[in-house]
XYZ file of N, CA, C and O in Angstrom:
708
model
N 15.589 -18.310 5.037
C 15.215 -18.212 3.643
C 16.240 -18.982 2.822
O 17.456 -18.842 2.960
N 15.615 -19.862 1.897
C 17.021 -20.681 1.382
C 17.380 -20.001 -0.021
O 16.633 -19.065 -0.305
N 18.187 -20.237 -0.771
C 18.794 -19.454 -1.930
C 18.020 -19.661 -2.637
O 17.674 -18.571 -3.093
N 17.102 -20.935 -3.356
C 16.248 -20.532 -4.118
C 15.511 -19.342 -3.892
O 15.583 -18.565 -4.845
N 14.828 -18.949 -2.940
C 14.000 -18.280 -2.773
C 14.548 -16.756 -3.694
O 14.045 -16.198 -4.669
N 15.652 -16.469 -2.960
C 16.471 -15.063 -4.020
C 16.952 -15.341 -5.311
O 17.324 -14.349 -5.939
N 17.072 -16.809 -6.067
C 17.737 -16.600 -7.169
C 16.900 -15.728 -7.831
O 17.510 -14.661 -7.772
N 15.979 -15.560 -8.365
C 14.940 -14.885 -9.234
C 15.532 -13.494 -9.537
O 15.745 -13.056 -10.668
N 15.735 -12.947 -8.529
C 16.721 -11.631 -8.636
C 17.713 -11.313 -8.752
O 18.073 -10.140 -8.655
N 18.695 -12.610 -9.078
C 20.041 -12.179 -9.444
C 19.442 -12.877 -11.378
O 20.192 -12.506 -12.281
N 18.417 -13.624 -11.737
C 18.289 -14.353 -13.159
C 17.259 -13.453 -13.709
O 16.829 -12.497 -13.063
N 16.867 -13.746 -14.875
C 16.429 -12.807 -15.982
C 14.795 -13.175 -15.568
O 13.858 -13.138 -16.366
N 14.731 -13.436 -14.524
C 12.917 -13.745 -14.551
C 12.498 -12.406 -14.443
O 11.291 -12.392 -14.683
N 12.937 -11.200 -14.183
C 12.206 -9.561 -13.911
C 12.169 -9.755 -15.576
O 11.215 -10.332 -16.097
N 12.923 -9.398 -16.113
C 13.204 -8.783 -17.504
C 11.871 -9.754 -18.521
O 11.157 -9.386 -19.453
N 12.025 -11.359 -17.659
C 10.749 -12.136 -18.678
C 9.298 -11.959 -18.014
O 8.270 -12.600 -18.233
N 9.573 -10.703 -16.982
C 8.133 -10.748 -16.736
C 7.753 -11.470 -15.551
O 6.714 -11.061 -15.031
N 8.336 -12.456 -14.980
C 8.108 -13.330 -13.853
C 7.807 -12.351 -12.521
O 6.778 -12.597 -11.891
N 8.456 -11.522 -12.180
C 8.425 -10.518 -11.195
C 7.940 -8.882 -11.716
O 8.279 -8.183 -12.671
N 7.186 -8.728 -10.812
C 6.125 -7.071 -11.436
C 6.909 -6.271 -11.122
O 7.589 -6.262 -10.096
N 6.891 -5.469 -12.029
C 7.770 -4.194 -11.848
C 6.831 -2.779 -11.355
O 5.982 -2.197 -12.032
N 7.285 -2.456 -9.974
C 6.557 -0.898 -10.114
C 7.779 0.212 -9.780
O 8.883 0.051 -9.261
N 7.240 1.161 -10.198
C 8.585 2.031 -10.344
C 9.664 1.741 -10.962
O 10.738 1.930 -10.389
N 9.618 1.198 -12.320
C 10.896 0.470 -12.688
C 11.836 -0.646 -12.343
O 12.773 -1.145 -12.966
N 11.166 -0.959 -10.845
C 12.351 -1.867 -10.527
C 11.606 -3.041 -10.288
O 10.464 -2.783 -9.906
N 11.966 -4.726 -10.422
C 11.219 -5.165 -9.848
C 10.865 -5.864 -8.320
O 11.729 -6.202 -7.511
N 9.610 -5.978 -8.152
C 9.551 -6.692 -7.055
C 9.804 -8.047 -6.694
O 9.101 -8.888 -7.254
N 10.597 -8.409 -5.937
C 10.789 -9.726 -5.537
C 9.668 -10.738 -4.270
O 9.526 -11.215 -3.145
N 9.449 -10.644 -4.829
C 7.986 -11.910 -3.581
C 8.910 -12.230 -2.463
O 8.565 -12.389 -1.292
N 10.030 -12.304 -2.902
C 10.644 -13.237 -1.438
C 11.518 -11.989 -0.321
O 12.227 -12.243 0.653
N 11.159 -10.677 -0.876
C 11.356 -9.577 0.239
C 10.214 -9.068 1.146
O 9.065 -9.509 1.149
N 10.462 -8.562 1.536
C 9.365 -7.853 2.413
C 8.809 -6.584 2.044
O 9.264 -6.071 1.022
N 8.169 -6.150 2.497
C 7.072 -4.797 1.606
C 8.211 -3.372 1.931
O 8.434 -2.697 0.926
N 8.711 -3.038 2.862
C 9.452 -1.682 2.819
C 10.673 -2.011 1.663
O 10.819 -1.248 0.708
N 11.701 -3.450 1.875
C 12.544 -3.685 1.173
C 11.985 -3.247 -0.359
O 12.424 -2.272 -0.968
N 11.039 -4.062 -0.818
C 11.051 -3.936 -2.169
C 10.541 -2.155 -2.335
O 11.381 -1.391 -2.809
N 9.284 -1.639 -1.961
C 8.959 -0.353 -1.494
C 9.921 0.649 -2.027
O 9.595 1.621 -2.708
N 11.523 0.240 -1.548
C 12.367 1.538 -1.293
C 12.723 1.499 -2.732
O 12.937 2.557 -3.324
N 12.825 -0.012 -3.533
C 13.373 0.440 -4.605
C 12.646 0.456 -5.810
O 13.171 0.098 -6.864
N 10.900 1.034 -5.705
C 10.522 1.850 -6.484
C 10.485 3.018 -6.544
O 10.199 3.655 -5.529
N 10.779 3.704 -7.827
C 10.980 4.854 -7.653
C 9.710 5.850 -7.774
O 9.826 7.072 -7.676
N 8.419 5.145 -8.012
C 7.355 5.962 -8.061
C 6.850 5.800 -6.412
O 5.765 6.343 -6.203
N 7.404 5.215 -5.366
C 7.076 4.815 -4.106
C 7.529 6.094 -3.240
O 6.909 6.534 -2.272
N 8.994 6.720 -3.888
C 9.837 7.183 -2.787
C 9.624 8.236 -1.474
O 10.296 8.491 -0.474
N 8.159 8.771 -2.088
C 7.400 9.713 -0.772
C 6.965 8.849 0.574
O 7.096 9.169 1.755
N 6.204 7.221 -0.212
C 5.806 6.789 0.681
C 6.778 6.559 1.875
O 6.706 6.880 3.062
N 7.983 5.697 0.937
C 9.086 5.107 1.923
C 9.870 6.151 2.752
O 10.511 5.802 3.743
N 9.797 7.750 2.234
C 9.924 8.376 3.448
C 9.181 9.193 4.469
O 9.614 9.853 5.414
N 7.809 8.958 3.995
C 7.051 9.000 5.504
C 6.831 7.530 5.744
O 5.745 7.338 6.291
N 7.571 6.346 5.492
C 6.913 5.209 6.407
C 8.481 5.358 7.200
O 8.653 4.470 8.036
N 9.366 6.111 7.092
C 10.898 6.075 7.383
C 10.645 7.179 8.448
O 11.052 6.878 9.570
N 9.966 8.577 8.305
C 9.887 9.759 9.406
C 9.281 8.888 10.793
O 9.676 8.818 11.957
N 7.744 8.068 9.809
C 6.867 7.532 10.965
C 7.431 6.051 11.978
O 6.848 5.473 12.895
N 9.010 5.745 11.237
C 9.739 4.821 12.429
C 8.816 3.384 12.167
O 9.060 2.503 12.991
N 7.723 3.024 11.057
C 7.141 2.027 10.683
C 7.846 0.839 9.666
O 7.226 -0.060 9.099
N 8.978 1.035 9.616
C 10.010 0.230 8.322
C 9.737 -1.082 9.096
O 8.909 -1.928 8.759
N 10.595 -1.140 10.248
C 10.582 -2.522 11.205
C 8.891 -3.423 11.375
O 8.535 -4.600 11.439
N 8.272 -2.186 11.393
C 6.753 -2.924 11.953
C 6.138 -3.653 10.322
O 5.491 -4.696 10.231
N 6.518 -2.862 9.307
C 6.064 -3.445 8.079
C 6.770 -4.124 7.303
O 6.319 -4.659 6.291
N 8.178 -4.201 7.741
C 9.382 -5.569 7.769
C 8.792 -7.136 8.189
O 9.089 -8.235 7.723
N 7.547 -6.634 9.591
C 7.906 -7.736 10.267
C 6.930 -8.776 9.390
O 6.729 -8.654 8.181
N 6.436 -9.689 10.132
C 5.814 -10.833 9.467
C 4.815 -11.239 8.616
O 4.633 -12.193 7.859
N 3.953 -9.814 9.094
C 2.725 -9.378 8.579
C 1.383 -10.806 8.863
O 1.630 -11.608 9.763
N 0.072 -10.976 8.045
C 0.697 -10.658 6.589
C -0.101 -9.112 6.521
O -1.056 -8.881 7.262
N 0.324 -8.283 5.719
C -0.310 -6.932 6.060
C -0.887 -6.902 4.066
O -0.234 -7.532 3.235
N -1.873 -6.253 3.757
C -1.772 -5.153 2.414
C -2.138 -3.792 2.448
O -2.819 -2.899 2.951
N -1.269 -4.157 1.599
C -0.981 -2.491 1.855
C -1.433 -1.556 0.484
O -1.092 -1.849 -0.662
N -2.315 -0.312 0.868
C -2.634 0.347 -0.710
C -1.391 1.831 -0.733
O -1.294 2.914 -0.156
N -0.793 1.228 -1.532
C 0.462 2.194 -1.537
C 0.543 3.443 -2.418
O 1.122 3.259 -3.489
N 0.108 4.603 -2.201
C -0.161 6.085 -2.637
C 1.301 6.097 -3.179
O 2.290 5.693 -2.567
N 1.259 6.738 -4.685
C 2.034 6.453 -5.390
C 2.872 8.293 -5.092
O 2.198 9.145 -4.513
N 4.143 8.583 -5.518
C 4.515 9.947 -5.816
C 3.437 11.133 -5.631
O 3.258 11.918 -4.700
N 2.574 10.909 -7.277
C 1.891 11.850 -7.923
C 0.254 11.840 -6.577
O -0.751 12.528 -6.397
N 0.768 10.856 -6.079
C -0.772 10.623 -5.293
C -0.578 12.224 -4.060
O -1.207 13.275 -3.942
N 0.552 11.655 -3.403
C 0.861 12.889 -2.260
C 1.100 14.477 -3.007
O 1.006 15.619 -2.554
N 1.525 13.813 -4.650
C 1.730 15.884 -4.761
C 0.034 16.505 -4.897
O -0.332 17.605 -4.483
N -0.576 15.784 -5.380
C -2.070 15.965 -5.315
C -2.495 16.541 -3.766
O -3.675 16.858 -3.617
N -1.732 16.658 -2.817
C -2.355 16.785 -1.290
C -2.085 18.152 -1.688
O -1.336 18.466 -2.613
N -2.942 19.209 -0.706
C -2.667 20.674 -0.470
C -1.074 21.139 -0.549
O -0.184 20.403 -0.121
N -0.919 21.905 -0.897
C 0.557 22.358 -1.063
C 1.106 22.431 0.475
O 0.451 22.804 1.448
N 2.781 21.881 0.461
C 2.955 21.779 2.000
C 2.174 20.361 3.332
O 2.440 20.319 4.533
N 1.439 19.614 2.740
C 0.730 18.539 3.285
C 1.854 17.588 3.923
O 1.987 17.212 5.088
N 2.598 17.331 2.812
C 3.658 16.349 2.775
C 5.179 16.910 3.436
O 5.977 16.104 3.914
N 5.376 17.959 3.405
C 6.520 18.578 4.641
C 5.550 18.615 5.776
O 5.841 17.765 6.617
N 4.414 19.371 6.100
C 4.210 19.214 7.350
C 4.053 18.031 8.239
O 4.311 17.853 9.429
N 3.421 17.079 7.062
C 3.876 15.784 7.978
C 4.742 14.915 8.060
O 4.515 13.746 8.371
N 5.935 15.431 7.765
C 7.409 14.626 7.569
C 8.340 15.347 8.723
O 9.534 15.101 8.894
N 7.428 16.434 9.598
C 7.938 16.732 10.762
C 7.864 16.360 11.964
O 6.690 16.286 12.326
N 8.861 15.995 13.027
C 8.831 15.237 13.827
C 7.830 15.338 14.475
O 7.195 14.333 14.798
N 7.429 16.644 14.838
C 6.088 16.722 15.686
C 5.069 16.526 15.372
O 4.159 16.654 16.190
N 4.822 16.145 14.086
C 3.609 15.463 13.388
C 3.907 13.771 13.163
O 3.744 13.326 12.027
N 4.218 13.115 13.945
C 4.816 11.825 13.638
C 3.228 11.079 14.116
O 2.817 10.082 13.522
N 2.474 11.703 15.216
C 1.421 10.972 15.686
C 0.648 10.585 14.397
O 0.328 9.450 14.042
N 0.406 11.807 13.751
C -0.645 12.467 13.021
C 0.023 11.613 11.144
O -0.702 11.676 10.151
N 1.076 11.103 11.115
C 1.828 10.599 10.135
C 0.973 9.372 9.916
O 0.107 9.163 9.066
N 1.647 8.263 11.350
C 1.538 7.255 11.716
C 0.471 6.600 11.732
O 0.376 5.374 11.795
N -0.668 7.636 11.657
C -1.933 7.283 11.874
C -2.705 6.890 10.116
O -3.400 5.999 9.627
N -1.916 8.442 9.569
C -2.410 7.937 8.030
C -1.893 6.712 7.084
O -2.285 6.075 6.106
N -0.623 6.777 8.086
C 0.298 5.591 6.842
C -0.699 4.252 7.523
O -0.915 3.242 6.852
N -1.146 4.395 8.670
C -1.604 3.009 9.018
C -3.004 2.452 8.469
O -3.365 1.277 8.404
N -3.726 3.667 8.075
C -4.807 3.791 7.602
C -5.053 2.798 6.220
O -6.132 2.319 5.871
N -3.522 2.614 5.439
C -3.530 2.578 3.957
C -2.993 0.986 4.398
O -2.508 0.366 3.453
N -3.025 0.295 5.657
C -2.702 -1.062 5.857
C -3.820 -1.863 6.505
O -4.269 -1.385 7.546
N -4.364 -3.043 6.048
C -4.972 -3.857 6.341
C -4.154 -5.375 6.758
O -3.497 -5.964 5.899
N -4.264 -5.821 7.937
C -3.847 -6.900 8.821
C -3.947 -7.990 8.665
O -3.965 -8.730 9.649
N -4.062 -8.557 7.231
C -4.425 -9.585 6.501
C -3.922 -9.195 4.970
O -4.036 -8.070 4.484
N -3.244 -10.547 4.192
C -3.432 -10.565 2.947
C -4.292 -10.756 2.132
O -4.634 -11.912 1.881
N -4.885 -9.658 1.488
C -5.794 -9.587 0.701
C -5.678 -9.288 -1.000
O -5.678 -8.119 -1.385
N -5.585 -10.370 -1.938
C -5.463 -10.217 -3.331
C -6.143 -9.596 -3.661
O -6.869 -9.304 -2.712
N -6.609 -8.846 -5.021
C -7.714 -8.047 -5.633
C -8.885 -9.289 -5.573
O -9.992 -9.178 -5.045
N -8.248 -10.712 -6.373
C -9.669 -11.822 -6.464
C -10.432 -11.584 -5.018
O -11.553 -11.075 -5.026
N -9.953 -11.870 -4.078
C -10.121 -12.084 -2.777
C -11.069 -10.761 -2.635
O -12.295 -10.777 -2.749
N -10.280 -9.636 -2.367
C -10.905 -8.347 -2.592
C -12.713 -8.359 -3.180
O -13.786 -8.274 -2.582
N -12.414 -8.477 -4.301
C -13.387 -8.399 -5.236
C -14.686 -9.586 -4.793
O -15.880 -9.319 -4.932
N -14.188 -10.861 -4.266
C -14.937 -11.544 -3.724
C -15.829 -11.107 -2.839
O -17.036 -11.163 -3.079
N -15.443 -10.724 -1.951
C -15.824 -10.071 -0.735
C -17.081 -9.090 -0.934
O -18.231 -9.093 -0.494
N -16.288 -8.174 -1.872
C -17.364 -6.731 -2.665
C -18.582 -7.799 -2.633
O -19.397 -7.730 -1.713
N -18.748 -9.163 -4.023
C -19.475 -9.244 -3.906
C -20.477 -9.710 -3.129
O -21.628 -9.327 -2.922
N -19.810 -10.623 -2.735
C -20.663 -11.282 -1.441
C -21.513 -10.515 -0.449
O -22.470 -10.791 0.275
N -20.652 -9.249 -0.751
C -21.556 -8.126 0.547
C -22.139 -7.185 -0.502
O -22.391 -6.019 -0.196
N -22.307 -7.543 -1.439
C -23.645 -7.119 -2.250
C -23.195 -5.442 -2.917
O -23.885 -4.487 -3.272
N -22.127 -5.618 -2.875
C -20.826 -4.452 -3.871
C -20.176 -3.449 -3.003
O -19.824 -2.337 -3.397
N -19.987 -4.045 -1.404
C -19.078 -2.652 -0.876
C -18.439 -3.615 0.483
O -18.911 -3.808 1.603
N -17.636 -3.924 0.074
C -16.935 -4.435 1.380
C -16.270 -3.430 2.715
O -15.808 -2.337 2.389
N -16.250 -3.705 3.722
C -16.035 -2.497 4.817
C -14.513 -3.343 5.144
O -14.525 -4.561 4.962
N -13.478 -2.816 5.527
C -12.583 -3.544 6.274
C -11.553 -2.520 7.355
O -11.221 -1.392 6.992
N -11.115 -3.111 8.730
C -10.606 -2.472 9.196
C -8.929 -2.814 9.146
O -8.270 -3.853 9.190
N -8.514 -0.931 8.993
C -6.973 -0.980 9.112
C -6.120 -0.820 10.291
O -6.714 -1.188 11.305
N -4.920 -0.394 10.509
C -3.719 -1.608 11.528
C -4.481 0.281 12.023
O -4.386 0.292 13.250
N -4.901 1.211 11.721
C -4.884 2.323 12.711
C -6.321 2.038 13.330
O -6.529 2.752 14.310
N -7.019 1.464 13.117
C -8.938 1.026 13.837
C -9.728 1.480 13.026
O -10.913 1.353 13.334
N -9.415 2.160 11.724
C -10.643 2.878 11.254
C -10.581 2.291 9.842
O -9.660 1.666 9.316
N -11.936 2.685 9.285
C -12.593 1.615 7.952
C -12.479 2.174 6.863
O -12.932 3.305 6.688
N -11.898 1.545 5.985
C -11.964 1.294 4.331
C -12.850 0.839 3.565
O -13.065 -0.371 3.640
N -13.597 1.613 2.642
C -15.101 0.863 1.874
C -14.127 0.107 0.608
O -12.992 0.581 0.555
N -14.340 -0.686 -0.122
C -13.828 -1.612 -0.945
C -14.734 -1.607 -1.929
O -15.757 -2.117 -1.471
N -14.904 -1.258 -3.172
C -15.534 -1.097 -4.004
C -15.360 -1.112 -5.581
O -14.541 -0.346 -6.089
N -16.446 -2.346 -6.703
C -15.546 -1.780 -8.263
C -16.236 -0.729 -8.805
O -17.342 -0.298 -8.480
N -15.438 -0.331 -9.714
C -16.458 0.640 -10.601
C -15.556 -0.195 -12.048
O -14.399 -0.470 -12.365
N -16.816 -0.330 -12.538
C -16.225 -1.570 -13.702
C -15.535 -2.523 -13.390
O -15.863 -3.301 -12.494
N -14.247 -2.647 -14.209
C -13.462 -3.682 -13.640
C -12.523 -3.084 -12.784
O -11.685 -3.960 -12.570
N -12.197 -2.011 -12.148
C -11.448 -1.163 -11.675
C -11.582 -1.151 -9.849
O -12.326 -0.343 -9.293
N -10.729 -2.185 -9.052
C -10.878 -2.251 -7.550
C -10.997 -0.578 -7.084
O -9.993 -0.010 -7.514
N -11.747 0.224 -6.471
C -12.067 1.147 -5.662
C -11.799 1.146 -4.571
O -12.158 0.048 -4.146
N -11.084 2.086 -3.277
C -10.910 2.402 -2.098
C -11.394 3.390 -1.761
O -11.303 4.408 -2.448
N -12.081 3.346 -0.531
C -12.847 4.759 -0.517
C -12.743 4.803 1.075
O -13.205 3.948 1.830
N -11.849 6.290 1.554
C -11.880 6.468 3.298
C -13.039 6.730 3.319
O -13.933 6.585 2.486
N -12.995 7.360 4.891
C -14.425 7.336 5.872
C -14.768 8.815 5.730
O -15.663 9.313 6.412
N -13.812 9.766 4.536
C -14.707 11.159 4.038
C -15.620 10.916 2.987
O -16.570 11.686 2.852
N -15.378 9.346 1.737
C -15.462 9.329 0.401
C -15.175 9.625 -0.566
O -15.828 9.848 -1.586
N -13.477 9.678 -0.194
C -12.425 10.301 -1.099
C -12.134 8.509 -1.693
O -12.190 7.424 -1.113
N -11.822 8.914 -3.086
C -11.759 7.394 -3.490
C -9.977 7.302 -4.101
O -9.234 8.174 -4.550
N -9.835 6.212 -3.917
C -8.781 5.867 -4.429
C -8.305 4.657 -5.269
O -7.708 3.792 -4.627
N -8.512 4.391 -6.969
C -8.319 3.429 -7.584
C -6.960 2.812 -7.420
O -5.938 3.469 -7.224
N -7.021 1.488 -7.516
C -5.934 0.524 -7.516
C -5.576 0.661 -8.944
O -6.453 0.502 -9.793
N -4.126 0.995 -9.344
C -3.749 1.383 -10.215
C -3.001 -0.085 -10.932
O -3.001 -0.442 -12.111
N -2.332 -0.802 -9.608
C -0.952 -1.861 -10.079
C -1.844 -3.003 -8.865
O -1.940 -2.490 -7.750
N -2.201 -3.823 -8.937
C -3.055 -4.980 -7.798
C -1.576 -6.285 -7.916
O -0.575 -6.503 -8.599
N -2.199 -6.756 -6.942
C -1.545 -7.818 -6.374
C 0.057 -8.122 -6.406
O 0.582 -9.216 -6.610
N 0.649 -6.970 -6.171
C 2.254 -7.000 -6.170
C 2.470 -7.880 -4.662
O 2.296 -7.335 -3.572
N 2.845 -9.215 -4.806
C 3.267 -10.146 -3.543
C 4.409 -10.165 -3.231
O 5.344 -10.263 -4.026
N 4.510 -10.061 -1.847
C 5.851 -9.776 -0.983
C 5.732 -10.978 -0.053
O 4.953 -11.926 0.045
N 7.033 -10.472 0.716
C 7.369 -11.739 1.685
C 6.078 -11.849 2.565
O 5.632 -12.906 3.010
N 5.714 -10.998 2.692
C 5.242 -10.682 4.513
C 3.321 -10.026 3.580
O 2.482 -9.947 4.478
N 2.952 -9.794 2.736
C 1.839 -9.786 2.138
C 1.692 -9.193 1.035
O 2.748 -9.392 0.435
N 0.894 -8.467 0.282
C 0.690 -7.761 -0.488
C 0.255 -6.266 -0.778
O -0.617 -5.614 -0.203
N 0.956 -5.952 -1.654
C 0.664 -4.738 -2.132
C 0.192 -3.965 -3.651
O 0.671 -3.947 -4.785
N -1.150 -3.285 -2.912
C -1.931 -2.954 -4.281
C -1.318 -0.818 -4.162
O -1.318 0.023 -3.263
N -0.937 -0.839 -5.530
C -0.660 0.548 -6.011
C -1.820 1.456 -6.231
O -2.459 1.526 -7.281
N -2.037 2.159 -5.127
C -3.046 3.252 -5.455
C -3.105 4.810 -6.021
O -1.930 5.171 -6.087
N -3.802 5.678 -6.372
C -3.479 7.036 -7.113
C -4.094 8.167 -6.237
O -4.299 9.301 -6.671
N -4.427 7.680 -4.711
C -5.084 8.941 -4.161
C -4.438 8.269 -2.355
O -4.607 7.133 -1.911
N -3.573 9.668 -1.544
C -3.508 9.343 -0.360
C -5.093 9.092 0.009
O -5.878 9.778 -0.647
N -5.677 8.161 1.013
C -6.497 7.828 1.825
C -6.310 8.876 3.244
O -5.286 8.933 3.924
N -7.140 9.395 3.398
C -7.209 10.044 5.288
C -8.053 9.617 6.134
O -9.206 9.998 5.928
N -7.889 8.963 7.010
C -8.317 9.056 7.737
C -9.457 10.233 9.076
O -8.943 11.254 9.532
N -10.371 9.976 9.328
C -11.611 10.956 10.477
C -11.298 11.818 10.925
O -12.065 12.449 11.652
């Protein structure tokens, strides 16, 4: 990676807007998705079940992956206790499976996204890094995610770009079958 690539984050391009901020901090394009991840602070549930589930390295690596990233308020919304029980080691299968659920194996922008919807006549299907399917859907102008119960989950923050792919901010964990 040559130094251009990081100046952006030591110069005032966050503050003018050049780089998206979620959780207060901003994202740098030229990191990778856990790096930038850890230092939002509306992220910090995710980054520690993607930290219990031992997935930092795999979503470090080259990707390109996107990822719909369940915000804080998304997991306190789960049943009371949801989020300790699966931050226990013996639930790591059962972790691993949901965090993988919320990753698709390709970079996919919202345009891109939204393309797709229409082309397939308003519901795109796609599969994630765990084998199982994501419906893709708008309601207005508003990108839609919907698991394989029909629990939906709006894209809150779209196209935050990282080293290794992108990441869209969502407001509802996704579960997986």
């Amino acid at each position: 990676m040559s130094s251009d690539a990081e100046m952006p984050a030591e110069g005032d391009m966050a503050a003018s807007g050049d780089m998206p901020m979620v959780g207060g901090a901003p994202m740098d394009p030229a990191k990778p998705i856990p790096e930038n991840a850890s230092a939002a602070s509306n992220l910090t549930t995710l980054v520690a079940a993607v930290q219990a589930a031992g997935l930092v390295e795999t979503l470090g690596g080259e990707g390109p992956f996107t990822v719909f990233a369940p915000t804080n308020e998304a997991f306190e919304a789960l049943p009371e206790g949801t989020v300790e029980t699966l931050l226990e080691p013996e639930n790591k299968d059962q972790l691993t499976k949901i965090l993988t659920y919320h990753v698709v194996p390709a970079e996919a922008t919202s345009a891109a996204a939204m393309q797709m919807i229409e082309d397939d006549g308003g519901k795109h299907n796609v599969t994630t890094v765990s084998g199982d399917t994501l419906t893709l859907q708008m309601d207005g102008d508003n990108l839609v995610v919907f698991d394989e119960s029909g629990n939906a989950a709006t894209v809150t923050q779209a196209d935050v770009m990282q080293s290794n792919g992108v990441v869209h901010i969502i407001d509802t964990v996704l579960m997986p079958q």
